GROMACS .gro file of C-alpha atoms in nm:
model
  370
    1ARG     CA    1  -0.410  -2.084   0.535
    2LEU     CA    2  -0.649  -1.875   0.746
    3ARG     CA    3  -0.845  -1.767   0.439
    4LEU     CA    4  -0.883  -2.130   0.334
    5HIS     CA    5  -1.014  -2.216   0.680
    6ASP     CA    6  -1.263  -1.928   0.659
    7GLY     CA    7  -1.372  -2.040   0.313
    8LYS     CA    8  -1.426  -2.399   0.436
    9LEU     CA    9  -1.178  -2.537   0.184
   10ILE     CA   10  -0.987  -2.676   0.480
   11LYS     CA   11  -1.203  -2.919   0.673
   12ASP     CA   12  -1.220  -3.278   0.793
   13ARG     CA   13  -1.254  -3.513   0.496
   14ARG     CA   14  -1.327  -3.883   0.470
   15TYR     CA   15  -1.143  -4.110   0.226
   16HIS     CA   16  -1.134  -4.492   0.217
   17LEU     CA   17  -1.315  -4.525   0.550
   18ARG     CA   18  -1.069  -4.293   0.721
   19THR     CA   19  -1.118  -3.933   0.832
   20TYR     CA   20  -0.839  -3.684   0.766
   21PRO     CA   21  -0.877  -3.364   0.975
   22ASN     CA   22  -0.802  -3.013   0.850
   23CYS     CA   23  -0.713  -3.098   0.489
   24PHE     CA   24  -0.793  -2.966   0.142
   25VAL     CA   25  -0.833  -3.114  -0.205
   26ALA     CA   26  -0.553  -3.006  -0.436
   27LYS     CA   27  -0.775  -2.956  -0.740
   28GLU     CA   28  -1.021  -2.743  -0.539
   29LEU     CA   29  -0.736  -2.530  -0.406
   30THR     CA   30  -0.601  -2.467  -0.757
   31ASP     CA   31  -0.951  -2.351  -0.859
   32TRP     CA   32  -0.959  -2.124  -0.553
   33LEU     CA   33  -0.622  -1.967  -0.637
   34ILE     CA   34  -0.743  -1.875  -0.984
   35ASP     CA   35  -1.087  -1.754  -0.866
   36HIS     CA   36  -0.923  -1.529  -0.603
   37LYS     CA   37  -0.658  -1.403  -0.847
   38GLU     CA   38  -0.372  -1.550  -0.645
   39ALA     CA   39  -0.259  -1.731  -0.960
   40PRO     CA   40  -0.325  -1.641  -1.327
   41ASP     CA   41  -0.351  -2.004  -1.441
   42ARG     CA   42  -0.335  -2.363  -1.319
   43GLU     CA   43   0.032  -2.406  -1.403
   44THR     CA   44   0.128  -2.110  -1.185
   45GLY     CA   45  -0.099  -2.234  -0.906
   46ILE     CA   46   0.074  -2.572  -0.913
   47ARG     CA   47   0.417  -2.405  -0.899
   48LEU     CA   48   0.307  -2.195  -0.600
   49MET     CA   49   0.185  -2.496  -0.406
   50GLN     CA   50   0.500  -2.688  -0.494
   51LYS     CA   51   0.697  -2.399  -0.346
   52LEU     CA   52   0.502  -2.439  -0.021
   53MET     CA   53   0.575  -2.811  -0.023
   54ASP     CA   54   0.946  -2.748  -0.081
   55HIS     CA   55   0.948  -2.521   0.225
   56TYR     CA   56   0.769  -2.779   0.445
   57ILE     CA   57   0.454  -2.567   0.476
   58ILE     CA   58   0.211  -2.816   0.322
   59HIS     CA   59   0.234  -3.191   0.258
   60HIS     CA   60   0.030  -3.484   0.134
   61VAL     CA   61  -0.176  -3.623   0.424
   62CYS     CA   62  -0.004  -3.963   0.400
   63ASP     CA   63   0.326  -3.828   0.264
   64GLU     CA   64   0.285  -4.053  -0.038
   65HIS     CA   65   0.354  -3.770  -0.285
   66SER     CA   66   0.656  -3.542  -0.265
   67ASP     CA   67   0.519  -3.314  -0.535
   68TYR     CA   68   0.194  -3.121  -0.564
   69LYS     CA   69  -0.051  -3.282  -0.806
   70ASP     CA   70  -0.349  -3.090  -0.943
   71ALA     CA   71  -0.584  -3.380  -0.867
   72LYS     CA   72  -0.834  -3.509  -0.611
   73LEU     CA   73  -0.561  -3.571  -0.357
   74LEU     CA   74  -0.564  -3.454   0.004
   75TYR     CA   75  -0.300  -3.216   0.136
   76ARG     CA   76  -0.264  -3.037   0.468
   77PHE     CA   77  -0.085  -2.738   0.619
   78ARG     CA   78   0.180  -2.863   0.862
   79LYS     CA   79   0.069  -2.602   1.114
   80ASP     CA   80  -0.267  -2.782   1.125
   81ASP     CA   81  -0.122  -3.119   1.220
   82GLY     CA   82   0.175  -3.016   1.436
   83THR     CA   83   0.446  -3.124   1.191
   84PHE     CA   84   0.566  -2.775   1.097
   85PRO     CA   85   0.942  -2.771   1.172
   86LEU     CA   86   1.015  -2.496   1.426
   87SER     CA   87   1.382  -2.450   1.341
   88LYS     CA   88   1.590  -2.175   1.498
   89ASP     CA   89   1.545  -1.964   1.183
   90VAL     CA   90   1.166  -1.996   1.198
   91LYS     CA   91   1.157  -1.918   1.571
   92VAL     CA   92   1.364  -1.601   1.523
   93PHE     CA   93   1.146  -1.492   1.233
   94MET     CA   94   0.827  -1.546   1.435
   95ARG     CA   95   0.978  -1.358   1.731
   96GLY     CA   96   1.067  -1.069   1.503
   97GLN     CA   97   0.714  -1.059   1.362
   98SER     CA   98   0.565  -1.066   1.712
   99LEU     CA   99   0.787  -0.777   1.828
  100TYR     CA  100   0.710  -0.575   1.516
  101GLU     CA  101   0.332  -0.616   1.561
  102LYS     CA  102   0.362  -0.513   1.925
  103LEU     CA  103   0.574  -0.208   1.840
  104VAL     CA  104   0.349  -0.073   1.564
  105SER     CA  105   0.030  -0.119   1.766
  106VAL     CA  106   0.130   0.097   2.064
  107GLU     CA  107   0.104   0.472   2.098
  108GLU     CA  108   0.432   0.665   2.100
  109SER     CA  109   0.611   0.375   1.935
  110ILE     CA  110   0.990   0.387   1.913
  111LEU     CA  111   0.954   0.299   1.542
  112LYS     CA  112   0.975   0.625   1.350
  113VAL     CA  113   1.085   0.774   1.020
  114ARG     CA  114   1.430   0.917   1.080
  115GLU     CA  115   1.697   1.079   0.868
  116GLU     CA  116   2.068   1.005   0.861
  117ASN     CA  117   2.316   1.158   0.618
  118SER     CA  118   2.026   1.323   0.429
  119VAL     CA  119   1.858   0.985   0.372
  120LYS     CA  120   1.517   0.904   0.525
  121TYR     CA  121   1.461   0.555   0.663
  122GLN     CA  122   1.132   0.388   0.754
  123ARG     CA  123   1.062   0.183   1.072
  124THR     CA  124   1.378   0.299   1.251
  125PHE     CA  125   1.484   0.286   1.615
  126LEU     CA  126   1.798   0.346   1.819
  127GLY     CA  127   1.972   0.038   1.954
  128CYS     CA  128   1.954   0.161   2.315
  129GLU     CA  129   1.585   0.251   2.271
  130MET     CA  130   1.503  -0.101   2.155
  131ILE     CA  131   1.690  -0.249   2.451
  132ASP     CA  132   1.508  -0.019   2.696
  133TRP     CA  133   1.175  -0.122   2.543
  134LEU     CA  134   1.251  -0.495   2.546
  135VAL     CA  135   1.345  -0.486   2.915
  136GLN     CA  136   1.052  -0.261   3.008
  137GLU     CA  137   0.800  -0.485   2.830
  138GLY     CA  138   0.937  -0.801   2.988
  139GLU     CA  139   1.043  -0.945   2.652
  140VAL     CA  140   1.387  -1.016   2.800
  141GLU     CA  141   1.535  -1.046   3.148
  142ASN     CA  142   1.819  -0.796   3.111
  143ARG     CA  143   2.012  -0.576   2.867
  144LYS     CA  144   2.260  -0.851   2.779
  145GLU     CA  145   1.976  -1.079   2.672
  146ALA     CA  146   1.827  -0.790   2.474
  147VAL     CA  147   2.152  -0.741   2.283
  148GLU     CA  148   2.162  -1.114   2.204
  149LEU     CA  149   1.805  -1.096   2.072
  150GLY     CA  150   1.887  -0.788   1.863
  151ARG     CA  151   2.188  -0.964   1.715
  152ALA     CA  152   1.980  -1.270   1.629
  153LEU     CA  153   1.722  -1.049   1.455
  154LEU     CA  154   1.997  -0.875   1.258
  155GLU     CA  155   2.171  -1.198   1.160
  156HIS     CA  156   1.842  -1.331   1.025
  157GLY     CA  157   1.777  -1.022   0.813
  158ILE     CA  158   1.481  -0.894   1.016
  159ILE     CA  159   1.650  -0.574   1.132
  160GLN     CA  160   1.963  -0.403   1.005
  161HIS     CA  161   2.184  -0.103   1.061
  162VAL     CA  162   2.046   0.164   0.827
  163SER     CA  163   2.364   0.170   0.617
  164ASN     CA  164   2.454  -0.195   0.679
  165ARG     CA  165   2.782  -0.110   0.853
  166HIS     CA  166   2.737  -0.233   1.211
  167HIS     CA  167   2.612  -0.529   1.408
  168PHE     CA  168   2.356  -0.465   1.684
  169PHE     CA  169   2.484  -0.273   1.986
  170ASP     CA  170   2.344  -0.107   2.299
  171SER     CA  171   2.410   0.242   2.166
  172ASP     CA  172   2.247   0.533   1.985
  173THR     CA  173   2.322   0.369   1.649
  174LEU     CA  174   2.026   0.379   1.410
  175TYR     CA  175   1.862   0.055   1.299
  176GLN     CA  176   1.546  -0.032   1.110
  177PHE     CA  177   1.312  -0.324   1.060
  178TRP     CA  178   1.421  -0.450   0.719
  179ILE     CA  179   1.095  -0.648   0.683
  180ASN     CA  180   0.762  -0.467   0.681
  181PHE     CA  181   0.546  -0.742   0.831
  182ARG     CA  182   0.229  -0.539   0.774
  183ARG     CA  183   0.266  -0.536   0.395
  184ARG     CA  184   0.025  -0.785   0.243
  185ARG     CA  185   0.209  -1.015   0.012
  186ARG     CA  186   0.073  -1.203  -0.286
  187LEU     CA  187   0.148  -1.571  -0.327
  188THR     CA  188   0.307  -1.509  -0.667
  189GLU     CA  189   0.591  -1.327  -0.489
  190LEU     CA  190   0.712  -1.672  -0.383
  191LEU     CA  191   0.819  -1.742  -0.740
  192ASN     CA  192   1.045  -1.435  -0.741
  193GLU     CA  193   1.179  -1.459  -0.384
  194ASN     CA  194   1.538  -1.521  -0.497
  195SER     CA  195   1.548  -1.256  -0.770
  196SER     CA  196   1.762  -1.023  -0.557
  197ARG     CA  197   2.021  -1.297  -0.524
  198ALA     CA  198   2.005  -1.427  -0.878
  199LEU     CA  199   2.277  -1.186  -0.989
  200SER     CA  200   2.535  -1.328  -0.753
  201GLU     CA  201   2.424  -1.692  -0.777
  202SER     CA  202   2.425  -1.735  -1.151
  203PRO     CA  203   2.720  -1.797  -1.382
  204ASP     CA  204   2.651  -1.444  -1.511
  205SER     CA  205   2.746  -1.294  -1.177
  206PRO     CA  206   2.973  -0.988  -1.200
  207PHE     CA  207   3.146  -1.129  -0.893
  208CYS     CA  208   3.280  -1.428  -1.084
  209LEU     CA  209   3.617  -1.440  -1.252
  210ARG     CA  210   3.549  -1.658  -1.555
  211LYS     CA  211   3.779  -1.787  -1.823
  212LEU     CA  212   3.639  -1.768  -2.172
  213ASN     CA  213   3.711  -2.137  -2.237
  214PRO     CA  214   3.860  -2.432  -2.044
  215ASP     CA  215   4.200  -2.400  -2.212
  216PRO     CA  216   4.445  -2.376  -1.916
  217GLY     CA  217   4.673  -2.150  -2.115
  218ASN     CA  218   4.407  -1.886  -2.161
  219THR     CA  219   4.438  -1.598  -1.911
  220SER     CA  220   4.156  -1.382  -2.044
  221PHE     CA  221   3.858  -1.297  -1.826
  222LEU     CA  222   3.514  -1.168  -1.918
  223SER     CA  223   3.389  -0.820  -1.843
  224VAL     CA  224   3.029  -0.704  -1.882
  225GLN     CA  225   2.975  -0.383  -2.074
  226THR     CA  226   2.661  -0.167  -2.070
  227ASN     CA  227   2.552  -0.294  -2.412
  228LYS     CA  228   2.539  -0.646  -2.259
  229GLU     CA  229   2.799  -0.778  -2.501
  230ILE     CA  230   3.096  -0.991  -2.400
  231LYS     CA  231   3.435  -0.829  -2.416
  232ILE     CA  232   3.764  -1.013  -2.372
  233VAL     CA  233   4.006  -0.824  -2.152
  234SER     CA  234   4.343  -0.906  -2.003
  235ALA     CA  235   4.375  -1.096  -1.677
  236VAL     CA  236   4.430  -0.777  -1.478
  237ARG     CA  237   4.071  -0.667  -1.548
  238ARG     CA  238   3.777  -0.766  -1.336
  239SER     CA  239   3.405  -0.804  -1.396
  240SER     CA  240   3.257  -0.532  -1.181
  241ILE     CA  241   2.944  -0.377  -1.056
  242THR     CA  242   3.051  -0.040  -1.194
  243SER     CA  243   3.078  -0.174  -1.545
  244LEU     CA  244   2.728  -0.316  -1.504
  245ALA     CA  245   2.589   0.015  -1.390
  246GLY     CA  246   2.748   0.193  -1.683
  247ASN     CA  247   2.926   0.463  -1.484
  248SER     CA  248   3.181   0.510  -1.210
  249ASN     CA  249   2.925   0.547  -0.932
  250PRO     CA  250   3.039   0.319  -0.648
  251TYR     CA  251   2.679   0.235  -0.561
  252PHE     CA  252   2.476  -0.014  -0.755
  253SER     CA  253   2.117   0.095  -0.815
  254THR     CA  254   2.004  -0.096  -1.122
  255THR     CA  255   1.947  -0.462  -1.196
  256PRO     CA  256   2.039  -0.517  -1.561
  257THR     CA  257   1.953  -0.836  -1.743
  258LEU     CA  258   2.272  -1.015  -1.837
  259VAL     CA  259   2.301  -1.249  -2.134
  260PHE     CA  260   2.601  -1.478  -2.171
  261PRO     CA  261   2.686  -1.761  -2.409
  262PRO     CA  262   2.706  -2.111  -2.260
  263VAL     CA  263   3.087  -2.100  -2.240
  264ALA     CA  264   3.083  -1.837  -1.963
  265GLU     CA  265   3.056  -2.053  -1.652
  266CYS     CA  266   3.178  -2.047  -1.294
  267ASN     CA  267   3.376  -2.334  -1.154
  268PRO     CA  268   3.177  -2.442  -0.845
  269LYS     CA  269   3.454  -2.653  -0.694
  270SER     CA  270   3.581  -2.505  -0.368
  271VAL     CA  271   3.949  -2.421  -0.325
  272LEU     CA  272   3.933  -2.530   0.040
  273LYS     CA  273   4.108  -2.856   0.122
  274ARG     CA  274   3.839  -2.933   0.382
  275PRO     CA  275   3.529  -2.767   0.529
  276VAL     CA  276   3.587  -2.527   0.821
  277THR     CA  277   3.319  -2.427   1.073
  278ASN     CA  278   3.272  -2.097   1.254
  279GLU     CA  279   3.332  -2.276   1.584
  280GLU     CA  280   3.668  -2.395   1.458
  281LEU     CA  281   3.764  -2.047   1.337
  282LEU     CA  282   3.670  -1.877   1.664
  283SER     CA  283   3.784  -2.137   1.916
  284PRO     CA  284   4.061  -2.022   2.156
  285GLY     CA  285   4.406  -2.108   2.024
  286ALA     CA  286   4.280  -2.184   1.673
  287PRO     CA  287   4.556  -2.153   1.411
  288TYR     CA  288   4.396  -1.856   1.236
  289ALA     CA  289   4.501  -1.492   1.230
  290LYS     CA  290   4.274  -1.197   1.159
  291LYS     CA  291   4.381  -0.932   0.907
  292THR     CA  292   4.219  -0.607   0.802
  293LEU     CA  293   4.229  -0.529   0.429
  294THR     CA  294   4.139  -0.196   0.274
  295ILE     CA  295   4.059  -0.244  -0.094
  296VAL     CA  296   3.998   0.055  -0.318
  297GLY     CA  297   3.805  -0.061  -0.623
  298ASP     CA  298   3.912   0.063  -0.963
  299ALA     CA  299   3.699   0.125  -1.272
  300VAL     CA  300   3.622  -0.244  -1.310
  301GLY     CA  301   3.580  -0.362  -0.950
  302TRP     CA  302   3.781  -0.526  -0.672
  303GLY     CA  303   3.907  -0.843  -0.833
  304PHE     CA  304   3.808  -1.134  -0.612
  305VAL     CA  305   3.541  -1.402  -0.575
  306VAL     CA  306   3.354  -1.499  -0.256
  307ARG     CA  307   3.207  -1.847  -0.224
  308GLY     CA  308   3.070  -2.084   0.038
  309GLY     CA  309   2.879  -1.986   0.349
  310ARG     CA  310   2.892  -1.978   0.727
  311PRO     CA  311   3.184  -1.901   0.689
  312CYS     CA  312   3.247  -1.775   0.336
  313HIS     CA  313   3.591  -1.799   0.183
  314ILE     CA  314   3.791  -1.627  -0.090
  315GLN     CA  315   3.761  -1.854  -0.392
  316ALA     CA  316   3.974  -1.658  -0.640
  317VAL     CA  317   4.185  -1.341  -0.651
  318ASP     CA  318   4.286  -1.157  -0.966
  319PRO     CA  319   4.667  -1.133  -0.929
  320GLY     CA  320   4.671  -0.787  -1.085
  321GLY     CA  321   4.371  -0.645  -0.904
  322PRO     CA  322   4.312  -0.418  -0.603
  323ALA     CA  323   4.230  -0.711  -0.371
  324ALA     CA  324   4.561  -0.883  -0.441
  325ALA     CA  325   4.746  -0.555  -0.390
  326ALA     CA  326   4.578  -0.521  -0.048
  327GLY     CA  327   4.698  -0.866   0.057
  328MET     CA  328   4.394  -1.081  -0.015
  329LYS     CA  329   4.463  -1.451  -0.079
  330VAL     CA  330   4.253  -1.753  -0.169
  331CYS     CA  331   4.127  -1.965   0.121
  332GLN     CA  332   4.097  -1.667   0.356
  333PHE     CA  333   3.768  -1.654   0.547
  334VAL     CA  334   3.551  -1.340   0.543
  335PHE     CA  335   3.497  -1.215   0.901
  336SER     CA  336   3.348  -0.869   0.841
  337VAL     CA  337   3.259  -0.634   0.557
  338ASN     CA  338   3.266  -0.259   0.621
  339GLY     CA  339   3.234  -0.319   0.995
  340MET     CA  340   2.950  -0.571   0.965
  341TYR     CA  341   3.006  -0.918   1.112
  342VAL     CA  342   2.937  -1.171   0.833
  343LEU     CA  343   3.062  -1.514   0.945
  344HIS     CA  344   2.699  -1.628   0.966
  345LEU     CA  345   2.607  -1.519   0.612
  346ASP     CA  346   2.619  -1.699   0.276
  347TYR     CA  347   2.822  -1.579  -0.020
  348GLN     CA  348   2.518  -1.436  -0.204
  349THR     CA  349   2.441  -1.200   0.085
  350ILE     CA  350   2.805  -1.098   0.130
  351SER     CA  351   2.841  -1.036  -0.244
  352SER     CA  352   2.533  -0.815  -0.231
  353LEU     CA  353   2.673  -0.619   0.065
  354ILE     CA  354   2.997  -0.558  -0.120
  355MET     CA  355   2.842  -0.470  -0.453
  356THR     CA  356   2.594  -0.222  -0.308
  357GLY     CA  357   2.848  -0.060  -0.076
  358PRO     CA  358   3.113   0.206  -0.128
  359ARG     CA  359   3.407   0.168  -0.361
  360THR     CA  360   3.652   0.162  -0.070
  361LEU     CA  361   3.598  -0.177   0.089
  362VAL     CA  362   3.722  -0.259   0.441
  363MET     CA  363   3.725  -0.633   0.507
  364GLU     CA  364   3.845  -0.840   0.800
  365VAL     CA  365   3.962  -1.185   0.693
  366MET     CA  366   4.096  -1.485   0.882
  367GLU     CA  367   4.374  -1.694   0.735
  368SER     CA  368   4.554  -2.007   0.843
  369ILE     CA  369   4.890  -1.955   1.016
  370GLU     CA  370   4.988  -2.318   0.984
   0.00000   0.00000   0.00000
C-alpha cells in the first residue's frame, strides 16, 4: 500500500462526475505487480488481489464487485477510507508488531539468541524480563496487565514458549517472538499461507481415521506408508506421523506430498449433539470434569481425531489404540496439550502441536458428567 502511494498509483480519481479519493485502477495495479516482480503473470496478480479482498484489505470503491476484476475499475485499501475492520485479532497483531519494532530498535534489547537443551532460538526473552520491560516502558500499568498482554500475544501466535509447552507466565521461562516482523515478505506468500496447515485440514491428513469405503461393515482404516501407497490395515492401526516420516522418530521434520484416491475422505459431521462454548466449559458449576491423559504413541501414532475449534473436541477414537487405552472418549474437549493451554485454538493448530511434539503425549480433557 505504501509503495503504491509513493508510486502515485493510489490517488484521487474522477469517474462519472464524482471524485473517489485514494483509489487505484485494477488493471494498472496488475501491470505494476508484474513490472515489480510481485507476480509472474496476470492470473497470479488477480489471485493475489482477490486474496486481499477476501481478507477485507481492499474493496471496490462502491462495493459493487465482490471479486477483483482485471479491468478499469476503481478499488481502494480499506485503511485509506477508514473501513478496515479493527477486530481483536488485528489489534493484538498490531500491538505485537509495535512491541517487536520497539524491542529490536533499542540498545541492550532483551531479545537475544539463547540456547536451551542444546537448541539455539532466535528473538528470545524470559517471561519476567518481558514483564519488567513492559512496566518500565509504560506499555502496561502493572505486572498483572503485562501477563494478560503476554498471554494474548501467545494465543494469537505472535510469541510462544520455545518448545511450545507452556502458556505465558511471570517467570524465567524462555519465550520467543514466533513472527519475525522485520522479514520482508513477498505478496506471492499469500497464496501459500495455509500450506503448513494443509496436512491436517485435508482428507489426506494423517490425523484422520478413514474407512476405505462407506460400507458400515468395513472396519479397515488407511495407513500412509513411505512409498505414498495406500495400505489396508486392521482397525487397531492408526494413520500416524511416524509412518509419514518413515522412521520411529517421535518428531516430525518433513512435509511429504500425500496422494490418495477419491474414496479416502473424512466425515466432516461433528459428533457433538450441540455446540459448546469456552465460557460454558469454564463457568463455575458447569457439568464438566477435567481429566489428565498420558498417551504413549506406538509405531503408527496415537489413534484419535481432533476436530472443531475454540474449543476442539475428540471426534473419533480408535478402540484398540493408545488413546482409548488411556481413557480418551469421543466428545471430550481438549483443554491442554503437553502443558499448553489450547481451548482458544482450532483443530489444525492443535493437530500440528501434537504431531510435531514428543511421542508421549500429555493431554488435559474436559468431559460431561451429566
